[in-house]
C-alpha positions as YAML, in Angstrom:
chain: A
units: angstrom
residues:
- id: 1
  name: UNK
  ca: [0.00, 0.00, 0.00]
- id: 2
  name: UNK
  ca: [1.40, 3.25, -0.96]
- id: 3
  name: UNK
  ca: [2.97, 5.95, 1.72]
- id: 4
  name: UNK
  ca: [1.63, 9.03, 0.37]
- id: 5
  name: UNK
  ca: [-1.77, 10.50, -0.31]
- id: 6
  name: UNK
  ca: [-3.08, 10.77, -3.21]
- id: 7
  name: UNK
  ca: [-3.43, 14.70, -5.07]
- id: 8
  name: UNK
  ca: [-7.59, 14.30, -3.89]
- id: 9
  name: UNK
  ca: [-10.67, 16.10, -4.14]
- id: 10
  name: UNK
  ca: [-13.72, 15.80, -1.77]
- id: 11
  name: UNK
  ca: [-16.95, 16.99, -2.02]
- id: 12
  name: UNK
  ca: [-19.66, 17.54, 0.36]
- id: 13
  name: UNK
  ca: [-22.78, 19.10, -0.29]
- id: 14
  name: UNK
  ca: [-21.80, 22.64, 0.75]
- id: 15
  name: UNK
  ca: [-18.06, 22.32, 0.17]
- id: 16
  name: UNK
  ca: [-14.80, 21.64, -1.88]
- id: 17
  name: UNK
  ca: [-12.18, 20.24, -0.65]
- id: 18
  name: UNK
  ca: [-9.34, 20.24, -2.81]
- id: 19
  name: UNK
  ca: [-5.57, 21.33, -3.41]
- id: 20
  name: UNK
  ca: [-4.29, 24.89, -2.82]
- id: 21
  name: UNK
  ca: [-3.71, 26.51, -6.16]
- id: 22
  name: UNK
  ca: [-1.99, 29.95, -6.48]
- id: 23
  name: UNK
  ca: [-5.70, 31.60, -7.27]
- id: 24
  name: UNK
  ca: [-6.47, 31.13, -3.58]
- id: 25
  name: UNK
  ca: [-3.18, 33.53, -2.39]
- id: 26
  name: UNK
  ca: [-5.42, 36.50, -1.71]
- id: 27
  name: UNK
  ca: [-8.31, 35.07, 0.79]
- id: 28
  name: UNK
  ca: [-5.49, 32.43, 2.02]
- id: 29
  name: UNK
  ca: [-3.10, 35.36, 3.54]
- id: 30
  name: UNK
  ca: [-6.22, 37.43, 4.50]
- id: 31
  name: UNK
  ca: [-6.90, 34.35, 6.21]
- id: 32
  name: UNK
  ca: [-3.90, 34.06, 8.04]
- id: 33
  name: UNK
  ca: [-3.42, 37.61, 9.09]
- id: 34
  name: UNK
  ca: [-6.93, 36.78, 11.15]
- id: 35
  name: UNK
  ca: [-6.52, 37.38, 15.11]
- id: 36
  name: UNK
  ca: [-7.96, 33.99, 15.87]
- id: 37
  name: UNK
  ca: [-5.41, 32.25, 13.37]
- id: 38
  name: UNK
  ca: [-2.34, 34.21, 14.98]
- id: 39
  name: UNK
  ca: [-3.04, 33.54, 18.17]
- id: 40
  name: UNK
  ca: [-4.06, 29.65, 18.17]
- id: 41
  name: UNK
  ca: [-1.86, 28.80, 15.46]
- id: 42
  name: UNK
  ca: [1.91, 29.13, 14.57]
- id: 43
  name: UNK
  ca: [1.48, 31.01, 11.36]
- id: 44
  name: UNK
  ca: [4.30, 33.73, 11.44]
- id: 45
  name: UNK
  ca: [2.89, 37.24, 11.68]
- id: 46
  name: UNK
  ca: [2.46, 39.20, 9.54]
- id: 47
  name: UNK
  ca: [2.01, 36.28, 6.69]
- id: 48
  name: UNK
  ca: [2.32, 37.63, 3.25]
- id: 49
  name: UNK
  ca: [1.32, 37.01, 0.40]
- id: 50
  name: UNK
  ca: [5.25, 35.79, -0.81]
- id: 51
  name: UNK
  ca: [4.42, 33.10, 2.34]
- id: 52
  name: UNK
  ca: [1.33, 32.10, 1.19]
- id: 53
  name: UNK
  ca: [2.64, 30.94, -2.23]
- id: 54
  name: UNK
  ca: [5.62, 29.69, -0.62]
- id: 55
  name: UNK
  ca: [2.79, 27.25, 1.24]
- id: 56
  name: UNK
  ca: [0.94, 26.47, -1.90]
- id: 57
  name: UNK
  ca: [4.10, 26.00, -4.33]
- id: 58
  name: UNK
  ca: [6.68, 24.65, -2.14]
- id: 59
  name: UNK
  ca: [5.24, 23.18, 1.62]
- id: 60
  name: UNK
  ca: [1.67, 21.61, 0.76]
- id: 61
  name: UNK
  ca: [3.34, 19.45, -2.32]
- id: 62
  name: UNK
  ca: [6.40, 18.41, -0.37]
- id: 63
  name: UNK
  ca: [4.01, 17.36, 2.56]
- id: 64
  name: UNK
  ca: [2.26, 15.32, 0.35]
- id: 65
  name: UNK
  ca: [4.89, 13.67, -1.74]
- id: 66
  name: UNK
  ca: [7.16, 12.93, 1.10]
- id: 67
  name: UNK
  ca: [4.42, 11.11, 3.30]
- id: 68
  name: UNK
  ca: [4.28, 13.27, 5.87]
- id: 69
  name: UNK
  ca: [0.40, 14.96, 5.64]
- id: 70
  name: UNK
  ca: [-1.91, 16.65, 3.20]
- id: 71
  name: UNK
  ca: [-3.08, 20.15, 2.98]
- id: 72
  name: UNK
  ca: [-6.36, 20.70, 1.24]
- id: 73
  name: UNK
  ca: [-8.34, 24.31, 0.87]
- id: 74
  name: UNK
  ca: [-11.76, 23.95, 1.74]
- id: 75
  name: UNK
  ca: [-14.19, 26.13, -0.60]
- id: 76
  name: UNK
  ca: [-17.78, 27.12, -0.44]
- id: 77
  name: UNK
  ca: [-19.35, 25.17, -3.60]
- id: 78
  name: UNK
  ca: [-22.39, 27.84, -3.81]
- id: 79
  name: UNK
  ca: [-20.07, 31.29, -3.65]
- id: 80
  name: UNK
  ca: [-16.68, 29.81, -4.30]
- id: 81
  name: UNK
  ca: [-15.35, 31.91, -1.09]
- id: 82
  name: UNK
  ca: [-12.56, 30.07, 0.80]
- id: 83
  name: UNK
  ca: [-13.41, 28.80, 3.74]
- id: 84
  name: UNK
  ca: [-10.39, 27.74, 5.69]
- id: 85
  name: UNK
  ca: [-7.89, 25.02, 5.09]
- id: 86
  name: UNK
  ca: [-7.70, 21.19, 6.20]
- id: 87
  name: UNK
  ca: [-3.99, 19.85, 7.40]
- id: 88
  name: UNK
  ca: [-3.44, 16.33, 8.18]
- id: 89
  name: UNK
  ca: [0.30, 15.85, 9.42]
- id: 90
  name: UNK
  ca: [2.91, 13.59, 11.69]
- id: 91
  name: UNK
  ca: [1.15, 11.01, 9.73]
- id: 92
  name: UNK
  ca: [2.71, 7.10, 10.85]
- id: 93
  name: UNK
  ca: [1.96, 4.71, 7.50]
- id: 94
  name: UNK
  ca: [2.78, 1.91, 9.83]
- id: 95
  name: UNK
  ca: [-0.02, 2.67, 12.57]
- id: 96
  name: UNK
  ca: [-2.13, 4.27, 9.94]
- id: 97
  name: UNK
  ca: [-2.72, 7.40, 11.76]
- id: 98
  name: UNK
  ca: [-2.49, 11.00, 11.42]
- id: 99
  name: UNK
  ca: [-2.99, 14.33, 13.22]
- id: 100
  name: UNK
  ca: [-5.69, 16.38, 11.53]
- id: 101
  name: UNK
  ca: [-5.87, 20.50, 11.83]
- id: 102
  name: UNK
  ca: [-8.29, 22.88, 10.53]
- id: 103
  name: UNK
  ca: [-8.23, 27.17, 10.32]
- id: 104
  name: UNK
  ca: [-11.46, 28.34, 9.12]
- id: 105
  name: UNK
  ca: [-11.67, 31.90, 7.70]
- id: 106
  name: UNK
  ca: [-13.45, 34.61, 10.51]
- id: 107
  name: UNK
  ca: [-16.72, 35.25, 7.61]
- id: 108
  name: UNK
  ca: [-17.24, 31.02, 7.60]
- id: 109
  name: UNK
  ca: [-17.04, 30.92, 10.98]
- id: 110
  name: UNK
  ca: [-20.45, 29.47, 13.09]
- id: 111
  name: UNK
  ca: [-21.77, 27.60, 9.88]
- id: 112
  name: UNK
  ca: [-20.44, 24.45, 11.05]
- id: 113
  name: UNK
  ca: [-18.40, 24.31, 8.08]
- id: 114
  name: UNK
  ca: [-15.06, 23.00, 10.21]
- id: 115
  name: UNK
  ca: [-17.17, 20.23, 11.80]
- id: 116
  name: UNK
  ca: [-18.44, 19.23, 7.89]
- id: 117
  name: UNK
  ca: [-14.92, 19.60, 6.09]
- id: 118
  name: UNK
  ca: [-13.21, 17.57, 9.12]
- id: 119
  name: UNK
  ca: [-15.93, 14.84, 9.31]
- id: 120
  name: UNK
  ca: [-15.90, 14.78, 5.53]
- id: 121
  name: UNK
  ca: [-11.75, 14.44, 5.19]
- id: 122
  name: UNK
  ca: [-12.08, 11.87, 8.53]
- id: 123
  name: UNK
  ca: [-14.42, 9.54, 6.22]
- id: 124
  name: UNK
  ca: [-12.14, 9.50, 3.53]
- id: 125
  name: UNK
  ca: [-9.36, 8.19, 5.55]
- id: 126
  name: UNK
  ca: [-11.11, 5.71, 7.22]
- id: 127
  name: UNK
  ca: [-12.76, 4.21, 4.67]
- id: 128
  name: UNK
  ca: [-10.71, 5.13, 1.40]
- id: 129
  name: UNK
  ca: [-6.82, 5.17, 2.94]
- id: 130
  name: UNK
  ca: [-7.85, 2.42, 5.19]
- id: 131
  name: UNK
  ca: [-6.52, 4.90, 8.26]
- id: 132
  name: UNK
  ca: [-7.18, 3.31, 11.86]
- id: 133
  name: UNK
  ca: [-6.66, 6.44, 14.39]
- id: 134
  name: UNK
  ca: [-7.08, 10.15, 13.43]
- id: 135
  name: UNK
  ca: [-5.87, 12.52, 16.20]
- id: 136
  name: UNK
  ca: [-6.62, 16.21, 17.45]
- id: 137
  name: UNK
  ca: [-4.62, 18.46, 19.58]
- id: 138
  name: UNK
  ca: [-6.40, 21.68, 20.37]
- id: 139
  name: UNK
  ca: [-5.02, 24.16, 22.76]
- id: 140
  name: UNK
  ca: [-6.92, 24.65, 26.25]
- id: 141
  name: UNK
  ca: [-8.87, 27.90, 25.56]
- id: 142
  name: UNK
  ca: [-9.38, 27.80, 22.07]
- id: 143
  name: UNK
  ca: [-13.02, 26.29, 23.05]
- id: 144
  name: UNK
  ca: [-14.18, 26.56, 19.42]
- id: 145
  name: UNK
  ca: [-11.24, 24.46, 18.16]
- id: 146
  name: UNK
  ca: [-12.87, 21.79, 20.70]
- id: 147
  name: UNK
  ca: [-16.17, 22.07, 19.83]
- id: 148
  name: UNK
  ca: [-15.49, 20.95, 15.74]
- id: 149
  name: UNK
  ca: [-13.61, 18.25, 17.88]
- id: 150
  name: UNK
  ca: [-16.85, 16.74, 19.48]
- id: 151
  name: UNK
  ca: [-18.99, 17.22, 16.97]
- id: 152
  name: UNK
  ca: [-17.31, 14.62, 15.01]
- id: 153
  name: UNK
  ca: [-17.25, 12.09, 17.60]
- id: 154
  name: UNK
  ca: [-13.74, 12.83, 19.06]
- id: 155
  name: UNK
  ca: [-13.02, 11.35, 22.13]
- id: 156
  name: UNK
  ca: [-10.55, 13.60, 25.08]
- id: 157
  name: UNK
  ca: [-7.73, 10.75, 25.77]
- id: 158
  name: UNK
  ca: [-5.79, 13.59, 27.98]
- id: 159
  name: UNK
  ca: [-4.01, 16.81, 28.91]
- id: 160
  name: UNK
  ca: [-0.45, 17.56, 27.70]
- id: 161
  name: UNK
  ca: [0.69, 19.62, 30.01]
- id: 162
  name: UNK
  ca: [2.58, 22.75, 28.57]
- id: 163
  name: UNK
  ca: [2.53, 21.80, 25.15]
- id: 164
  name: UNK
  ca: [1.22, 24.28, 23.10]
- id: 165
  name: UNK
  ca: [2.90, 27.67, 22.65]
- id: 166
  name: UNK
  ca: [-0.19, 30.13, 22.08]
- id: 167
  name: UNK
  ca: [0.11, 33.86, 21.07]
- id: 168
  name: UNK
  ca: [-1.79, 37.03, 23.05]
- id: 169
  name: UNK
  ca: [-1.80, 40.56, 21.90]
- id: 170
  name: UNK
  ca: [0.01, 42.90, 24.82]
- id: 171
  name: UNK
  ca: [-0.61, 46.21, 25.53]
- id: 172
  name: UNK
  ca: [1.64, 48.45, 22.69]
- id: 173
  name: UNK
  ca: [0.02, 45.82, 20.13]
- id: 174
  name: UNK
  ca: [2.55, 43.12, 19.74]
- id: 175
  name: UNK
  ca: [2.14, 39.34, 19.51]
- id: 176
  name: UNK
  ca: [3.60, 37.32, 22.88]
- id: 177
  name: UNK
  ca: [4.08, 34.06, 23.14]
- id: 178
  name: UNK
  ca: [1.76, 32.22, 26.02]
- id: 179
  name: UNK
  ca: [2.43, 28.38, 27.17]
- id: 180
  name: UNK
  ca: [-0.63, 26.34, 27.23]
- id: 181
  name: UNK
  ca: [-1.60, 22.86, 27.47]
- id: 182
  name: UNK
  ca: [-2.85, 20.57, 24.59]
- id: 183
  name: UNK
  ca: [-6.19, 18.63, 25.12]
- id: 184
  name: UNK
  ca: [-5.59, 15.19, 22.84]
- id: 185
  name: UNK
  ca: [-8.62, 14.01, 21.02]
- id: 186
  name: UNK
  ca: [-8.72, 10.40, 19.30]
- id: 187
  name: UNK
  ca: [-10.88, 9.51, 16.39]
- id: 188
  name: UNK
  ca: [-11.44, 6.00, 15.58]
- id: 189
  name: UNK
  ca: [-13.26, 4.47, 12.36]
- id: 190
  name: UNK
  ca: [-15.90, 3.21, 14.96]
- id: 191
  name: UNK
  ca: [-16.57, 6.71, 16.46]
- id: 192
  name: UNK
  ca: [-18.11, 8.27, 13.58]
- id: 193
  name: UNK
  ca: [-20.80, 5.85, 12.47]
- id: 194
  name: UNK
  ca: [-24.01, 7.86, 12.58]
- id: 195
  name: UNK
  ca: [-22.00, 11.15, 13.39]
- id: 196
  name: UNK
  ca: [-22.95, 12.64, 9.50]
- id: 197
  name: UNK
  ca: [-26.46, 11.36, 9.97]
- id: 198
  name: UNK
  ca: [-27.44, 12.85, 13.80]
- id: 199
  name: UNK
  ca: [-25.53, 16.25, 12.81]
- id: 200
  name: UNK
  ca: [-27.61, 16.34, 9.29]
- id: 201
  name: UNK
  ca: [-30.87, 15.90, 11.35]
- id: 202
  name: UNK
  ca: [-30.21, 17.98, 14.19]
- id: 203
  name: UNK
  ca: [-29.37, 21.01, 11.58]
- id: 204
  name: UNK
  ca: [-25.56, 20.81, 11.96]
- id: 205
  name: UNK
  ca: [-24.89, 20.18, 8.14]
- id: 206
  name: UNK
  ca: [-25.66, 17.63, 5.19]
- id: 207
  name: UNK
  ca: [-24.28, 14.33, 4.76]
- id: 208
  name: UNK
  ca: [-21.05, 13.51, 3.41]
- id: 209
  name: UNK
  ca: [-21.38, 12.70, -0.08]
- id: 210
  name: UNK
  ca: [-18.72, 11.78, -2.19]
- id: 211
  name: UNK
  ca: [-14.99, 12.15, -3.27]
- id: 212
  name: UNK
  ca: [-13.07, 12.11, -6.59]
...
């Protein structure tokens, strides 16, 4: 079985899910200049837009070809507005398990587009790539980051203590690093039967549908 993912696109029925392409540089570094994304994520600030092709040309292929994870841009299907972007990384061929990230853009945020787009990408590896464990980290405050996490049937296996470096504004305006912990979420194939189904009928989003 092959150690790399494939170059994939998934569809649900509100979103795209597919490979960065340089026509996404604009809305990916307004993205990534957002306050939310600087301060629960590592992104260097301020991230331009030389950075953000540096990510689409250079990082997200080499990610993919060398094993390691998979970086897909998640798209509206009705508008064509970016959403956010979906990282899987630290991925282990041999244990079939990956770590799986997810930065949504501020205007797509409480649509429950994360949830859909991580749910969606989660199917794919459990059923398509034949994946056995899918894991989260999400820092201790970042309460939204958790919520995506439970939606999808993630299941809190523990605390690592001091972990995560965070980021806070201070006072004259610049960004500070702040330790954190990291709350560890576990996904297995098992703990997402019916998830797509009870978050369809309870309003959260549509079922998965299909992948190409």
């Amino acid at each position: 079985m092959t150690n790399t993912f494939p170059d994939i696109s998934l569809n649900t029925e509100r979103l795209v899910l597919r490979p960065l392409e340089d026509e996404d540089i604009p809305a990916f570094t307004e993205m990534m200049n957002d306050e939310q994304v600087a301060a629960w994520t590592s992104v260097p600030q301020p991230f331009t837009e030389a950075a953000a092709r540096h990510w689409i040309d250079k990082y997200a292929p080499t990610e993919r070809t060398s094993g390691r994870g998979l970086d897909l841009v998640v798209i509206e299907f009705l508008t064509q507005r970016l959403v956010g972007i979906i990282q899987l990384g630290n991925t282990d061929w041999h244990v079939r398990s990956t770590e799986l990230s997810y930065i949504t853009a501020p205007w797509a945020r409480g649509e429950g587009y994360a949830s859909e787009a991580a749910l969606a990408t989660a199917q794919w590896l459990f059923n398509d790539q034949k994946f056995e464990r899918l894991e989260l980290r999400t820092a201790a405050d970042n309460t939204a980051s958790q919520q995506v996490a439970q939606k999808i049937g993630c299941i809190s296996e523990g605390v690592l203590r001091g972990a995560c470096i965070a980021r806070t504004r201070t006072e004259d305006g610049r960004w500070e690093d702040l330790r954190t912990d990291f709350i560890v979420w576990g996904l297995l194939p098992e703990d997402i039967e019916g998830i797509a189904e009870q978050l369809a009928d309870t309003g959260g989003f549509t079922a998965y549908s299909d992948w190409n």
